[in-house]
PDB file of C-alpha atoms and ligand atoms in Angstrom:
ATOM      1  CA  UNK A   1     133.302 152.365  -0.736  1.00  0.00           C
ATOM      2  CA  UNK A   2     129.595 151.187  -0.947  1.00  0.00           C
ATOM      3  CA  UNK A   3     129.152 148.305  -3.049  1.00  0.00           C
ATOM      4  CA  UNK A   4     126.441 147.627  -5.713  1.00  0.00           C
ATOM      5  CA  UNK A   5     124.042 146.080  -3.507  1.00  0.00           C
ATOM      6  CA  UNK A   6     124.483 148.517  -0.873  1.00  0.00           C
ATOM      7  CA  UNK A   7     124.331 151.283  -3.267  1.00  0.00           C
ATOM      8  CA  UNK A   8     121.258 150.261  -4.664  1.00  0.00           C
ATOM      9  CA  UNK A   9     119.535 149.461  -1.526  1.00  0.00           C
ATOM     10  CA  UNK A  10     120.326 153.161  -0.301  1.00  0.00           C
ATOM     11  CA  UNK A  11     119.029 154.216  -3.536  1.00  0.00           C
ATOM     12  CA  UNK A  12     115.420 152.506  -3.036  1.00  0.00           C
ATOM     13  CA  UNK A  13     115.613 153.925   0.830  1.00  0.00           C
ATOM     14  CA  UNK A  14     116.355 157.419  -0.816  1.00  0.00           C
ATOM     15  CA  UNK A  15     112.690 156.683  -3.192  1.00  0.00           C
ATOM     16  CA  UNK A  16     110.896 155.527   0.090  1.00  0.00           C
ATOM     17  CA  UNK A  17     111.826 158.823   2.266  1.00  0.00           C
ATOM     18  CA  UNK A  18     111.192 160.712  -0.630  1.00  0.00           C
ATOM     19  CA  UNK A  19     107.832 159.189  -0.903  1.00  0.00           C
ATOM     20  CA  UNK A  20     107.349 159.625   2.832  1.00  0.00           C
ATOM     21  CA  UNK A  21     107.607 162.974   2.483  1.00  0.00           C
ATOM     22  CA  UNK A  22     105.142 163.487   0.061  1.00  0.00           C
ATOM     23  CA  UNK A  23     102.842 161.023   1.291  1.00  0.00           C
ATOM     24  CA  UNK A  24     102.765 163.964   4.306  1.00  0.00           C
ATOM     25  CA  UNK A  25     102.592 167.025   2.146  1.00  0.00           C
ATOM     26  CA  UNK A  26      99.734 165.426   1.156  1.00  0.00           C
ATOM     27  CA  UNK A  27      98.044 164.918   4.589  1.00  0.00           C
ATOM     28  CA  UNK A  28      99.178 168.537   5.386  1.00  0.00           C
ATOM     29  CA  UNK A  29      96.796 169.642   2.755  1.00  0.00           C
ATOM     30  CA  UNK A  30      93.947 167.548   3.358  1.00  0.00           C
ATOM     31  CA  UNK A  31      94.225 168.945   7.418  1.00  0.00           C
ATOM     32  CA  UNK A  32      94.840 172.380   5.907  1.00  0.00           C
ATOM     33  CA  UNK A  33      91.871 172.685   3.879  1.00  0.00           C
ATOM     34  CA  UNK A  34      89.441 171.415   6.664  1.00  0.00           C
ATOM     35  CA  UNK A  35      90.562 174.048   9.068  1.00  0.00           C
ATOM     36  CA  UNK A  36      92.939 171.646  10.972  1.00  0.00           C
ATOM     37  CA  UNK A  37      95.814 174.065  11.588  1.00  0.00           C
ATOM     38  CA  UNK A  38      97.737 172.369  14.241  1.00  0.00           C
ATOM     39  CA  UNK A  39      97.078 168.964  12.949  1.00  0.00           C
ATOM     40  CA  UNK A  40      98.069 170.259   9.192  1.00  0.00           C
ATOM     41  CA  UNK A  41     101.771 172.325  10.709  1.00  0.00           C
ATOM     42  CA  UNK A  42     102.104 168.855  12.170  1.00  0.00           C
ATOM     43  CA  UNK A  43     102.001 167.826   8.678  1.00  0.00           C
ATOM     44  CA  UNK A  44     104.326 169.936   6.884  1.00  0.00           C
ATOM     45  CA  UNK A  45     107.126 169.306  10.043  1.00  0.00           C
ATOM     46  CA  UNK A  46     106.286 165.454   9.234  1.00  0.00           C
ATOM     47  CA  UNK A  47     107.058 165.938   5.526  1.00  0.00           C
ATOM     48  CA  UNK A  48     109.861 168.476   6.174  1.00  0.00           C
ATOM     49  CA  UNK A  49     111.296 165.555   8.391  1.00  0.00           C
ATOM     50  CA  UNK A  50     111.195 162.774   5.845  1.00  0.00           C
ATOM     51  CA  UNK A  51     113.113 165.383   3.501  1.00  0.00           C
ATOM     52  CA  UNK A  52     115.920 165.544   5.817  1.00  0.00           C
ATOM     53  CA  UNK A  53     116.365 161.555   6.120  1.00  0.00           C
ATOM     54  CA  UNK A  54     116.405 161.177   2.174  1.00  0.00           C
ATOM     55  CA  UNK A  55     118.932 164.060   1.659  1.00  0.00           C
ATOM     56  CA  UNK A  56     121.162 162.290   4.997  1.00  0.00           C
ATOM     57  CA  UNK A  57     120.851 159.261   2.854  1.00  0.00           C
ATOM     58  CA  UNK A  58     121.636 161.115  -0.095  1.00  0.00           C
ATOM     59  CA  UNK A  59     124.498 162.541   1.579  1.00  0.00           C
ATOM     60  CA  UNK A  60     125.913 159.476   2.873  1.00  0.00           C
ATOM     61  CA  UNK A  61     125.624 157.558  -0.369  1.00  0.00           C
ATOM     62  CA  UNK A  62     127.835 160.005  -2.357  1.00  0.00           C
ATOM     63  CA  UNK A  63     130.306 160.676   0.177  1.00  0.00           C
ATOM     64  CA  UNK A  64     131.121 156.776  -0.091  1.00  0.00           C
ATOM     65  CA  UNK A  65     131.587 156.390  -3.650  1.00  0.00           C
ATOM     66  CA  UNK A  66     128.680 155.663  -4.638  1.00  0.00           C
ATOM     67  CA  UNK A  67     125.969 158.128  -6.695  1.00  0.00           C
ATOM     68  CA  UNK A  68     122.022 159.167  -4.923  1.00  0.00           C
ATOM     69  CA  UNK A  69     119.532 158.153  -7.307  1.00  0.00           C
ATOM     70  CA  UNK A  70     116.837 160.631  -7.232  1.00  0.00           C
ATOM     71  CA  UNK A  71     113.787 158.601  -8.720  1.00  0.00           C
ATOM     72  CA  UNK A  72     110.257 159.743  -9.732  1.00  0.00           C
ATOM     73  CA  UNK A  73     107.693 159.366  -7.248  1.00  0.00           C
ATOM     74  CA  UNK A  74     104.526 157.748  -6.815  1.00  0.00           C
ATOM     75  CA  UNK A  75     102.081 160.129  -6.403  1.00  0.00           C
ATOM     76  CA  UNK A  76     100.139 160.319  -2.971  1.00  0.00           C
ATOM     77  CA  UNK A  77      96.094 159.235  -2.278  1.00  0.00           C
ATOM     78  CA  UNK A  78      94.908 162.179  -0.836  1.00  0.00           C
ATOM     79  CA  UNK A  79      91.435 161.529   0.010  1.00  0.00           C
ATOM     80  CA  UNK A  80      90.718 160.138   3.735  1.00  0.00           C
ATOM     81  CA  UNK A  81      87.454 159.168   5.413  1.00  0.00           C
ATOM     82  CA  UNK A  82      88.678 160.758   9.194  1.00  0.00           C
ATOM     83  CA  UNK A  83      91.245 162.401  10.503  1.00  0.00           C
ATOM     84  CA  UNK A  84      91.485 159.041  12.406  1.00  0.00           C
ATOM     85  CA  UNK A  85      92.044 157.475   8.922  1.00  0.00           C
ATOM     86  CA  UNK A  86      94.631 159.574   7.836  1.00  0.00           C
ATOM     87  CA  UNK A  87      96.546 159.007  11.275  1.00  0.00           C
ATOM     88  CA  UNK A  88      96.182 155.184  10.728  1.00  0.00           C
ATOM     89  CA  UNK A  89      97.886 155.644   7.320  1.00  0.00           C
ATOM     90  CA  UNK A  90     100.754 157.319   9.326  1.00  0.00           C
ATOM     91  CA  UNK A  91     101.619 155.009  11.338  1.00  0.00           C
ATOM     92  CA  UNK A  92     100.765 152.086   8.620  1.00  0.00           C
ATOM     93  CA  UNK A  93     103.164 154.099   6.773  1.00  0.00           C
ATOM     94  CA  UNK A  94     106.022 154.195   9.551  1.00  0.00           C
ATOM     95  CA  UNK A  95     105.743 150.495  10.147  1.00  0.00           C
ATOM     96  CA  UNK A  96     106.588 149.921   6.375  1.00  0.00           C
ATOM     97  CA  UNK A  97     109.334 152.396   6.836  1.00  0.00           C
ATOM     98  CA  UNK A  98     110.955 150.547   9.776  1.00  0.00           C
ATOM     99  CA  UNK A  99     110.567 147.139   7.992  1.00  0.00           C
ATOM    100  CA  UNK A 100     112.631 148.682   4.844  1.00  0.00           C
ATOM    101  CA  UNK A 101     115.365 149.999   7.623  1.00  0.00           C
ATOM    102  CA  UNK A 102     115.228 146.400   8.982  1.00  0.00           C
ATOM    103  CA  UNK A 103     116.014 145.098   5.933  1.00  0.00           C
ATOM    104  CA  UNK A 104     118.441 147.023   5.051  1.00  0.00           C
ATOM    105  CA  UNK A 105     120.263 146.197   8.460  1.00  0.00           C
ATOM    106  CA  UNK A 106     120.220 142.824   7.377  1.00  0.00           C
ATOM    107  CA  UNK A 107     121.616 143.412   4.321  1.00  0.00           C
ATOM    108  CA  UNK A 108     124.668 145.768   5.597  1.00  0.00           C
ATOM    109  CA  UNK A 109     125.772 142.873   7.978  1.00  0.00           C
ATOM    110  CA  UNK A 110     125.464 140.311   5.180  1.00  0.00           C
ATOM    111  CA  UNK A 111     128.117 142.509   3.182  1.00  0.00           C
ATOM    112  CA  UNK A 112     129.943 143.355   5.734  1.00  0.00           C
ATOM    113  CA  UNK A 113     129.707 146.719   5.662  1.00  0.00           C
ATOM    114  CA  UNK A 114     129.688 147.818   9.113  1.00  0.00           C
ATOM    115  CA  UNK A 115     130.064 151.366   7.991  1.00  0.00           C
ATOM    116  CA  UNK A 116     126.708 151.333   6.420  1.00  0.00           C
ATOM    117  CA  UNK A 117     125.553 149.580   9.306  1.00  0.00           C
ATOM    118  CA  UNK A 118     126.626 151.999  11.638  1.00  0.00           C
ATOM    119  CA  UNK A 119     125.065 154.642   9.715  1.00  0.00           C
ATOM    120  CA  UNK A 120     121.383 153.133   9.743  1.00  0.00           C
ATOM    121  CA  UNK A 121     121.451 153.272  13.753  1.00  0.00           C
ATOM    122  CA  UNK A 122     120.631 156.473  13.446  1.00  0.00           C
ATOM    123  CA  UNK A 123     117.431 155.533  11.506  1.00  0.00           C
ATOM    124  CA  UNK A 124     116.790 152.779  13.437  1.00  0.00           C
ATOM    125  CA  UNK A 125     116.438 154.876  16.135  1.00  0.00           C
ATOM    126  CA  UNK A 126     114.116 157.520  14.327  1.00  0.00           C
ATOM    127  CA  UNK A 127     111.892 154.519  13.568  1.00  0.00           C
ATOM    128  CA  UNK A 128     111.302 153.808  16.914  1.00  0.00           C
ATOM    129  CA  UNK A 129     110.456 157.219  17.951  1.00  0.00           C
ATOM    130  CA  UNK A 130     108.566 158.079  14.936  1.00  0.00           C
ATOM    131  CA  UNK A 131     105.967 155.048  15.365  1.00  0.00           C
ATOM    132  CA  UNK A 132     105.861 156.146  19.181  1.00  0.00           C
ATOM    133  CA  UNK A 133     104.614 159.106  18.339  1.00  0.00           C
ATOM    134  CA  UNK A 134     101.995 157.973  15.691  1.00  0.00           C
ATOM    135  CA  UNK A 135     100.735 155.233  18.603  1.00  0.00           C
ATOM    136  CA  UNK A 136     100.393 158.399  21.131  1.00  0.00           C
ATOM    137  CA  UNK A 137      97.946 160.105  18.358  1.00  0.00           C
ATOM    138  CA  UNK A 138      95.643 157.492  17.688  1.00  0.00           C
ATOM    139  CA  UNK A 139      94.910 156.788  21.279  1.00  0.00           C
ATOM    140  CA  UNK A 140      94.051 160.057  21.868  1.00  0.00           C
ATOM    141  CA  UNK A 141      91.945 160.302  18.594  1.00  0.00           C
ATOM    142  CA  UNK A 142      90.419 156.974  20.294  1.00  0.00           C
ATOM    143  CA  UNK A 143      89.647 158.745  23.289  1.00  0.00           C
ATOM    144  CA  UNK A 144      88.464 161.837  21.095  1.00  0.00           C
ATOM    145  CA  UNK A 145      85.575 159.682  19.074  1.00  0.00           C
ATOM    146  CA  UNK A 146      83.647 161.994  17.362  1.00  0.00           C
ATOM    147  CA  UNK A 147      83.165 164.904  20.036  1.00  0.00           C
ATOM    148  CA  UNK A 148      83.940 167.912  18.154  1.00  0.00           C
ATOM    149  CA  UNK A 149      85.507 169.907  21.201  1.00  0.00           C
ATOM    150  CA  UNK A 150      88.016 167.312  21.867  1.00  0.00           C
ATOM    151  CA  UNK A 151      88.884 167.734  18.257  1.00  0.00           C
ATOM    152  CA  UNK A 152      89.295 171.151  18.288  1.00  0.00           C
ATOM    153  CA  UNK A 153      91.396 170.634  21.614  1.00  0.00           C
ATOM    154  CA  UNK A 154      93.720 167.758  19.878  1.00  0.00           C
ATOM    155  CA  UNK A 155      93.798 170.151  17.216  1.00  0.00           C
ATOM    156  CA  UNK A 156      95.272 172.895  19.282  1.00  0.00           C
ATOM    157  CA  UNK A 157      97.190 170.531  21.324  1.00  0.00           C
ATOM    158  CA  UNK A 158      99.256 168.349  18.845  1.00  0.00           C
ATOM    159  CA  UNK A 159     101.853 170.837  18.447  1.00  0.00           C
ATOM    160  CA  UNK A 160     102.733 169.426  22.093  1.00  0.00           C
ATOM    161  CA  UNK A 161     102.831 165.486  21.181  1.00  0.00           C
ATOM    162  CA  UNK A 162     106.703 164.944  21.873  1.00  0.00           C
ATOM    163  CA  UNK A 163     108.579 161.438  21.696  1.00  0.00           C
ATOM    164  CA  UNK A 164     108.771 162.327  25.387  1.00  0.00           C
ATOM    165  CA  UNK A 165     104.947 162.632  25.898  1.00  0.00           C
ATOM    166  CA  UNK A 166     104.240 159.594  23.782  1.00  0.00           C
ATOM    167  CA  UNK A 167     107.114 157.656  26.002  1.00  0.00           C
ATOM    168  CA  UNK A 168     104.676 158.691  28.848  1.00  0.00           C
ATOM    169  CA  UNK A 169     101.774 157.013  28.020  1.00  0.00           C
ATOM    170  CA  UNK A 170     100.796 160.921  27.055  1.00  0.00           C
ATOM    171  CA  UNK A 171      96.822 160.474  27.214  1.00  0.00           C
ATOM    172  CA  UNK A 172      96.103 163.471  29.634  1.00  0.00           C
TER     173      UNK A 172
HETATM  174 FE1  LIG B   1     111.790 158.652   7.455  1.00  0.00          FE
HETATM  175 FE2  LIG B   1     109.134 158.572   8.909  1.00  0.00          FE
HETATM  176  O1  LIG B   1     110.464 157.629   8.091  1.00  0.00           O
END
């Protein structure tokens, strides 16, 4: 059984992911209408993604007694300067998210609810992976600068940007 301070906790996690996942809808249109294709599917899988960790979180929150709070959302800025901008935001973005799971760590342990706490690995985890990944873009946007043939090749090529890749360095 969650308690109130869990529950509610989960509940503003539930808003962020949410959130996340528009925030990348967003970015999947803004590739899309440029002509970005690969950086744009990249995009929708990102936003697809965040949908699956709210409804997890959505999940796990009723199945302990407690009830998902599905919130209005803020709506996304959808206007970037570069591709390189929008990339930044990403990973801006995933930091916040792993300081909210962080938090919410803390606060699991301080109630004592190692179920909860348990639970979050898994997103602690996904943080760590998903901020990997975002690192392994923008250093090959950095080695990209403004050559438009190495865009169109990190275009075609980000389909292939695994954790695994971005654990190898993953600049060739
Ligand atoms: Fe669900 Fe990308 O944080």
């Amino acid at each position: 059984m969650l308690s109130k301070t869990i529950e509610d906790v989960l509940n503003t996690q539930i808003k962020i992911e949410a959130e996340s996942s528009q925030i990348y809808l967003a970015m999947a249109c803004w590739a899309e209408v440029k002509g970005l294709e690969g950086v744009s599917n990249f995009m929708y899988a990102q936003s697809d993604e965040e949908r699956e960790h709210m409804l997890k979180l959505v999940k796990f929150v009723n199945e302990r007694g407690g009830h998902a709070k599905i919130s209005q959302l803020a709506e996304p800025s959808v206007d970037f300067i570069s591709f390189k901008a929008m990339f930044e935001k990403l990973l801006e973005h995933e930091i916040f998210v792993s300081q909210s799971i962080n938090e919410l760590v803390h606060i699991a342990l301080q109630e004592k609810d190692y179920a909860t706490h348990n639970f979050l690995q898994w997103y602690v985890a996904e943080q760590i992976e998903e901020e990997a990944v975002a690192r392994t873009i923008l250093d090959k946007i950095n080695l990209i600068g403004d050559d438009k043939g190495g865009l169109y090749l990190f275009d075609r090529d980000i389909a292939n940007i695994t954790v695994t890749s971005a654990s190898n360095t993953g600049l060739q």
